[in-house]
Amino acid sequence: MTGASFWIYLAILAGTTYLVRVIPFVAIKNKIENKYVQSFLYYIPYAVLSAMTIPAVFYSTDTRLGAVAGAVVAVIFALKKKSLTVVAVAACVMVYVVEMIL
Amino acid sequence: MSGIPIGLGYLSVSFTFGIMAVGTGLYWWQATIISMLTVTSAGQLAGIGTMIHPGLYMEMLISQITINIRYSFMSISIGQKADSKFKGIYRWILGFMMTDEIFGVASSRKSVSRSFFAGLCVFPYLGWALGTLVGALLGEVLPGSLLSALGIALYAMFIAIVVPEMEKSKPVIVVVLIAIIMSCGFKYLPILQGVSTGIAITICGVVAALVGAVLFPIEEAES
């Protein structure tokens, strides 16, 4: 793709993405006191992350079995309170090993 | 440190984006510029899908806002945790890097400082830009088995964030289950399959958190 069209598309793509992120970040300065809003904001990370993870995690590698094995390892390591990095590496290793065997 | 696994995960995702972008007819430098200025997976993929057709500027605008609106909620959430120095120009600059994964890690902290957030962003940004560049230039170079294993890294991190909180709090278990059931609905129910991933995640997240807030409002500010 050449010409002005690309740059216009790029400006819209990058511009809207940036503003959607930054405007609420900059505009809402005060601590929110309302307990329902507070609770909503407390729950939203876990809700969003869960929705992003399941079922997508089961399709994140070449084989379904590898992905399931990796996810199970991740849950086990997470229950043992391992750090994010350790959980991620353990899951990757598990997927790699399972897919080698298959 | 937490930025490294995100960066690694981004390498493989943006690598794929690089390959796909060149596949739709973009030049390698166009794919790389898109990644360097946008840093969002679903939005960029939808974006190059729109770019193939000439003149759909309004469609680009509307689809980008709906796919990315989840970032607004994330920014509000992190804004509540930002410490007193993390304001003004720092929010204008660092807010650019509010991705799903960076949000995930930052939200696992009680308080977020600007230096922590900035440090967290370095590897993901490099990973995202470099992955796109390499993907666009070289195509399939890494062995598939390695790419496949890296594909799970981001999700493993999400699991590492959510599971410990489920152990601590019953309401979180309920919220998580609602989100998962809805998310599976968007994936498997034919009537909902047309909804884009970004919008589906936003709907699942907002509904589940709303139900949580109404059923189990938190009395003390513990978050």
PDB file of C-alpha atoms in Angstrom, chain A residues 3-41:
ATOM      1  CA  GLY A   3       0.577   7.075  -0.757  1.00  0.00           C
ATOM      2  CA  ALA A   4      -1.441   9.297   1.521  1.00  0.00           C
ATOM      3  CA  SER A   5      -4.034   6.617   2.233  1.00  0.00           C
ATOM      4  CA  PHE A   6      -1.578   4.646   4.381  1.00  0.00           C
ATOM      5  CA  TRP A   7      -0.674   7.675   6.473  1.00  0.00           C
ATOM      6  CA  ILE A   8      -4.305   8.647   7.013  1.00  0.00           C
ATOM      7  CA  TYR A   9      -5.134   5.101   8.110  1.00  0.00           C
ATOM      8  CA  LEU A  10      -2.069   5.051  10.341  1.00  0.00           C
ATOM      9  CA  ALA A  11      -3.041   8.360  11.962  1.00  0.00           C
ATOM     10  CA  ILE A  12      -6.558   7.084  12.712  1.00  0.00           C
ATOM     11  CA  LEU A  13      -5.297   3.706  13.961  1.00  0.00           C
ATOM     12  CA  ALA A  14      -2.539   5.046  16.204  1.00  0.00           C
ATOM     13  CA  GLY A  15      -4.426   8.212  17.219  1.00  0.00           C
ATOM     14  CA  THR A  16      -7.630   6.522  18.415  1.00  0.00           C
ATOM     15  CA  THR A  17      -5.700   3.778  20.201  1.00  0.00           C
ATOM     16  CA  TYR A  18      -3.569   6.371  22.009  1.00  0.00           C
ATOM     17  CA  LEU A  19      -6.452   8.651  22.994  1.00  0.00           C
ATOM     18  CA  VAL A  20      -8.616   5.759  24.231  1.00  0.00           C
ATOM     19  CA  ARG A  21      -5.749   4.801  26.533  1.00  0.00           C
ATOM     20  CA  VAL A  22      -4.574   8.188  27.708  1.00  0.00           C
ATOM     21  CA  ILE A  23      -7.653  10.391  28.109  1.00  0.00           C
ATOM     22  CA  PRO A  24      -9.134   8.416  31.039  1.00  0.00           C
ATOM     23  CA  PHE A  25      -5.630   8.014  32.467  1.00  0.00           C
ATOM     24  CA  VAL A  26      -5.061  11.764  32.544  1.00  0.00           C
ATOM     25  CA  ALA A  27      -8.618  12.963  33.153  1.00  0.00           C
ATOM     26  CA  ILE A  28      -9.412  10.927  36.258  1.00  0.00           C
ATOM     27  CA  LYS A  29      -6.969  12.227  38.841  1.00  0.00           C
ATOM     28  CA  ASN A  30      -8.854  11.926  42.087  1.00  0.00           C
ATOM     29  CA  LYS A  31      -9.319   8.818  44.119  1.00  0.00           C
ATOM     30  CA  ILE A  32     -12.759   7.412  43.458  1.00  0.00           C
ATOM     31  CA  GLU A  33     -14.750   7.157  46.710  1.00  0.00           C
ATOM     32  CA  ASN A  34     -17.918   5.391  45.550  1.00  0.00           C
ATOM     33  CA  LYS A  35     -17.698   1.807  46.790  1.00  0.00           C
ATOM     34  CA  TYR A  36     -19.478   0.309  43.782  1.00  0.00           C
ATOM     35  CA  VAL A  37     -17.137   2.028  41.346  1.00  0.00           C
ATOM     36  CA  GLN A  38     -14.187   1.025  43.520  1.00  0.00           C
ATOM     37  CA  SER A  39     -15.358  -2.570  43.562  1.00  0.00           C
ATOM     38  CA  PHE A  40     -15.887  -2.528  39.797  1.00  0.00           C
ATOM     39  CA  LEU A  41     -12.328  -1.309  39.286  1.00  0.00           C
TER      40      LEU A  41
END
